[in-house]
mmCIF file of C-alpha atoms in Angstrom:
data_model
loop_
_atom_site.group_PDB
_atom_site.id
_atom_site.type_symbol
_atom_site.label_atom_id
_atom_site.label_comp_id
_atom_site.label_asym_id
_atom_site.label_seq_id
_atom_site.Cartn_x
_atom_site.Cartn_y
_atom_site.Cartn_z
ATOM 1 C CA MET A 25 -10.579 7.905 -13.748
ATOM 2 C CA GLY A 26 -7.838 5.073 -14.475
ATOM 3 C CA LYS A 27 -6.300 3.008 -11.639
ATOM 4 C CA GLU A 28 -3.170 3.850 -10.047
ATOM 5 C CA SER A 29 -0.589 1.876 -9.305
ATOM 6 C CA ILE A 30 0.104 1.306 -5.271
ATOM 7 C CA LYS A 31 3.844 0.471 -4.447
ATOM 8 C CA LEU A 32 3.698 -0.168 -0.634
ATOM 9 C CA VAL A 33 7.109 1.431 1.218
ATOM 10 C CA ALA A 34 6.777 1.110 4.614
ATOM 11 C CA ASN A 35 4.078 -1.123 6.921
ATOM 12 C CA ASN A 36 3.570 -1.132 10.959
ATOM 13 C CA LYS A 37 2.978 -4.478 11.830
ATOM 14 C CA LYS A 38 3.529 -3.970 15.507
ATOM 15 C CA ALA A 39 0.252 -1.855 15.657
ATOM 16 C CA TYR A 40 -1.622 -4.215 14.473
ATOM 17 C CA HIS A 41 -0.049 -6.468 17.210
ATOM 18 C CA ASP A 42 -0.362 -3.483 20.250
ATOM 19 C CA TYR A 43 -4.076 -2.121 19.038
ATOM 20 C CA PHE A 44 -7.169 -2.814 17.775
ATOM 21 C CA ILE A 45 -7.895 -0.984 14.477
ATOM 22 C CA ASP A 46 -11.479 0.431 14.578
ATOM 23 C CA GLU A 47 -11.366 3.002 11.228
ATOM 24 C CA LYS A 48 -8.429 3.729 8.682
ATOM 25 C CA TYR A 49 -7.806 7.097 6.580
ATOM 26 C CA GLU A 50 -5.882 7.834 4.154
ATOM 27 C CA ALA A 51 -4.388 11.060 4.245
ATOM 28 C CA GLY A 52 -1.735 13.015 2.673
ATOM 29 C CA ILE A 53 2.174 13.775 3.692
ATOM 30 C CA GLU A 54 3.613 17.368 2.911
ATOM 31 C CA LEU A 55 7.351 16.333 2.317
ATOM 32 C CA PHE A 56 10.634 17.842 0.816
ATOM 33 C CA GLY A 57 11.727 17.009 -2.746
ATOM 34 C CA THR A 58 14.720 14.265 -1.038
ATOM 35 C CA GLU A 59 12.598 13.320 1.642
ATOM 36 C CA VAL A 60 10.037 11.723 -1.587
ATOM 37 C CA LYS A 61 13.133 10.210 -3.385
ATOM 38 C CA SER A 62 14.530 8.921 0.007
ATOM 39 C CA ILE A 63 11.445 6.981 0.868
ATOM 40 C CA ARG A 64 10.935 5.925 -3.487
ATOM 41 C CA MET A 65 14.095 3.847 -2.710
ATOM 42 C CA GLY A 66 12.144 2.634 0.339
ATOM 43 C CA LYS A 67 14.503 4.125 3.444
ATOM 44 C CA CYS A 68 11.453 4.824 5.389
ATOM 45 C CA SER A 69 10.097 3.195 9.007
ATOM 46 C CA VAL A 70 7.006 3.996 10.868
ATOM 47 C CA LYS A 71 7.341 1.419 13.498
ATOM 48 C CA GLU A 72 8.176 3.720 16.656
ATOM 49 C CA ALA A 73 6.007 6.803 14.706
ATOM 50 C CA PHE A 74 2.394 8.017 16.481
ATOM 51 C CA VAL A 75 -0.066 10.637 15.033
ATOM 52 C CA LYS A 76 -1.058 13.801 17.160
ATOM 53 C CA ILE A 77 -3.610 16.738 16.507
ATOM 54 C CA ASP A 78 -2.902 20.189 17.590
ATOM 55 C CA ARG A 79 -4.680 23.160 16.555
ATOM 56 C CA GLY A 80 -6.789 21.774 14.375
ATOM 57 C CA GLU A 81 -3.768 20.384 12.010
ATOM 58 C CA VAL A 82 -2.864 16.288 12.448
ATOM 59 C CA TYR A 83 1.373 15.740 12.722
ATOM 60 C CA VAL A 84 3.034 12.123 12.277
ATOM 61 C CA CYS A 85 6.175 12.279 15.013
ATOM 62 C CA GLY A 86 8.966 9.411 15.065
ATOM 63 C CA MET A 87 8.746 8.708 11.690
ATOM 64 C CA HIS A 88 12.228 7.879 10.149
ATOM 65 C CA ILE A 89 12.775 8.899 6.907
ATOM 66 C CA SER A 90 16.565 8.554 6.003
ATOM 67 C CA PRO A 91 18.758 10.931 4.369
ATOM 68 C CA TYR A 92 18.851 11.292 0.814
ATOM 69 C CA GLU A 93 22.811 10.181 -0.477
ATOM 70 C CA LYS A 94 22.911 12.820 -2.852
ATOM 71 C CA GLY A 95 20.818 15.287 -1.303
ATOM 72 C CA ASN A 96 23.416 17.447 0.244
ATOM 73 C CA ILE A 97 22.642 20.811 1.886
ATOM 74 C CA PHE A 98 19.135 19.909 1.237
ATOM 75 C CA ASN A 99 18.228 16.991 3.208
ATOM 76 C CA LYS A 100 15.827 17.533 6.145
ATOM 77 C CA ASP A 101 15.900 16.228 9.984
ATOM 78 C CA PRO A 102 15.379 12.193 9.748
ATOM 79 C CA LEU A 103 12.367 12.468 12.494
ATOM 80 C CA ARG A 104 11.297 15.890 12.027
ATOM 81 C CA VAL A 105 7.453 16.341 12.516
ATOM 82 C CA ARG A 106 5.423 16.278 9.469
ATOM 83 C CA ARG A 107 2.153 17.537 8.704
ATOM 84 C CA LEU A 108 -0.846 15.416 7.249
ATOM 85 C CA LEU A 109 -2.878 16.473 4.895
ATOM 86 C CA LEU A 110 -6.587 15.460 5.371
ATOM 87 C CA HIS A 111 -10.206 17.114 4.763
ATOM 88 C CA LYS A 112 -11.295 19.453 8.038
ATOM 89 C CA TYR A 113 -14.286 17.143 8.946
ATOM 90 C CA GLU A 114 -12.266 13.966 9.046
ATOM 91 C CA ILE A 115 -9.880 15.950 11.396
ATOM 92 C CA MET A 116 -13.285 16.960 13.462
ATOM 93 C CA LYS A 117 -14.157 13.396 13.643
ATOM 94 C CA LEU A 118 -10.949 11.964 14.545
ATOM 95 C CA ASN A 119 -10.278 14.544 17.224
ATOM 96 C CA GLY A 120 -13.591 13.735 18.913
ATOM 97 C CA LYS A 121 -12.980 10.056 19.237
ATOM 98 C CA ILE A 122 -9.224 10.785 20.647
ATOM 99 C CA ALA A 123 -10.686 12.500 23.132
ATOM 100 C CA GLU A 124 -12.901 9.454 24.510
ATOM 101 C CA LYS A 125 -10.708 7.102 26.562
ATOM 102 C CA GLY A 126 -8.242 4.700 24.981
ATOM 103 C CA TYR A 127 -8.315 5.637 21.208
ATOM 104 C CA THR A 128 -5.057 6.740 19.381
ATOM 105 C CA LEU A 129 -3.898 7.299 16.095
ATOM 106 C CA VAL A 130 -1.349 5.002 14.991
ATOM 107 C CA PRO A 131 0.605 5.618 11.117
ATOM 108 C CA LEU A 132 -0.099 2.261 9.411
ATOM 109 C CA GLN A 133 1.798 2.212 6.346
ATOM 110 C CA VAL A 134 3.055 4.603 3.717
ATOM 111 C CA TYR A 135 2.852 3.819 0.420
ATOM 112 C CA PHE A 136 3.091 5.841 -3.301
ATOM 113 C CA LYS A 137 -0.578 5.991 -4.900
ATOM 114 C CA GLY A 138 0.261 6.832 -8.226
ATOM 115 C CA SER A 139 3.410 9.524 -7.854
ATOM 116 C CA LEU A 140 1.703 10.860 -4.311
ATOM 117 C CA VAL A 141 3.205 9.779 -1.191
ATOM 118 C CA LYS A 142 0.301 8.663 1.297
ATOM 119 C CA VAL A 143 0.137 7.566 4.797
ATOM 120 C CA GLU A 144 -3.105 5.204 6.193
ATOM 121 C CA VAL A 145 -3.752 6.493 9.688
ATOM 122 C CA GLY A 146 -5.744 3.832 11.911
ATOM 123 C CA LEU A 147 -7.964 4.944 14.092
ATOM 124 C CA ALA A 148 -6.785 2.202 17.641
ATOM 125 C CA ARG A 149 -8.004 0.800 21.005
ATOM 126 C CA GLY A 150 -5.175 -0.678 22.848
ATOM 127 C CA LYS A 151 -5.285 -4.138 23.437
ATOM 128 C CA LYS A 152 -4.792 -5.567 26.997
ATOM 129 C CA LEU A 153 -2.254 -8.880 27.607
ATOM 130 C CA TYR A 154 -4.219 -11.348 27.479
ATOM 131 C CA ASP A 155 -5.751 -9.818 23.733
ATOM 132 C CA LYS A 156 -2.196 -10.199 22.148
ATOM 133 C CA ARG A 157 -2.101 -13.850 23.604
ATOM 134 C CA ALA A 158 -5.494 -14.819 22.379
ATOM 135 C CA ASP A 159 -4.106 -12.974 19.159
ATOM 136 C CA ILE A 160 -1.227 -15.242 19.475
ATOM 137 C CA ALA A 161 -2.728 -18.500 20.016
ATOM 138 C CA LYS A 162 -5.103 -17.808 17.001
ATOM 139 C CA LYS A 163 -2.449 -17.276 14.665
ATOM 140 C CA ASP A 164 -0.354 -20.686 16.220
ATOM 141 C CA GLN A 165 -3.081 -22.675 15.308
ATOM 142 C CA ARG A 166 -3.843 -21.578 12.005
ATOM 143 C CA ARG A 167 0.175 -22.479 11.703
ATOM 144 C CA GLU A 168 -0.783 -25.661 12.678
ATOM 145 C CA LEU A 169 -3.634 -26.239 10.271
ATOM 146 C CA GLU A 170 -1.567 -25.099 7.358
ATOM 147 C CA LYS A 171 1.231 -27.215 7.712
ATOM 148 C CA GLU A 172 -1.204 -29.882 8.375
ATOM 149 C CA PHE A 173 -2.854 -29.285 4.900
ATOM 150 C CA LYS A 174 0.441 -29.252 3.293
ATOM 151 C CA VAL A 175 1.583 -32.610 4.940
ATOM 152 C CA LYS A 176 -1.712 -34.155 3.933
ATOM 153 C CA ASN A 177 -1.265 -32.216 0.057
ATOM 154 C CA LEU A 178 2.354 -34.059 -0.211
ATOM 155 C CA TYR A 179 0.732 -37.593 -0.292
#
């Protein structure tokens, strides 16, 4: 089996800021042709998107795929609900986890794996305000260390 190239299209940095990501799952996504062409051009956003499970099927809501310029009548609604393709045992496991208090599903990134569009879905727990502050403090500290290291290497 050869290596398939992975090309990142959209990333959800806000999810890492707002949630602790416990597990990650790779899911296929059900799309129309013009949507795939639009994603190839990088016209996709998952910032405000969320994932829900309804009657044993997984859907991504709020994911914005801009209409394809040359698509005319074949274009679909940019914010329509799209079905994610996961194995039944994965859906059952996720459904059980979501039933627990504090867990949710968030789309983390959209990418091409070979010629297929994939969505990385994260099982997440919400962060409290003090957790976010601690993360920001760590990031600032790391930035300061890198800055000092850079200055020392110049001389």
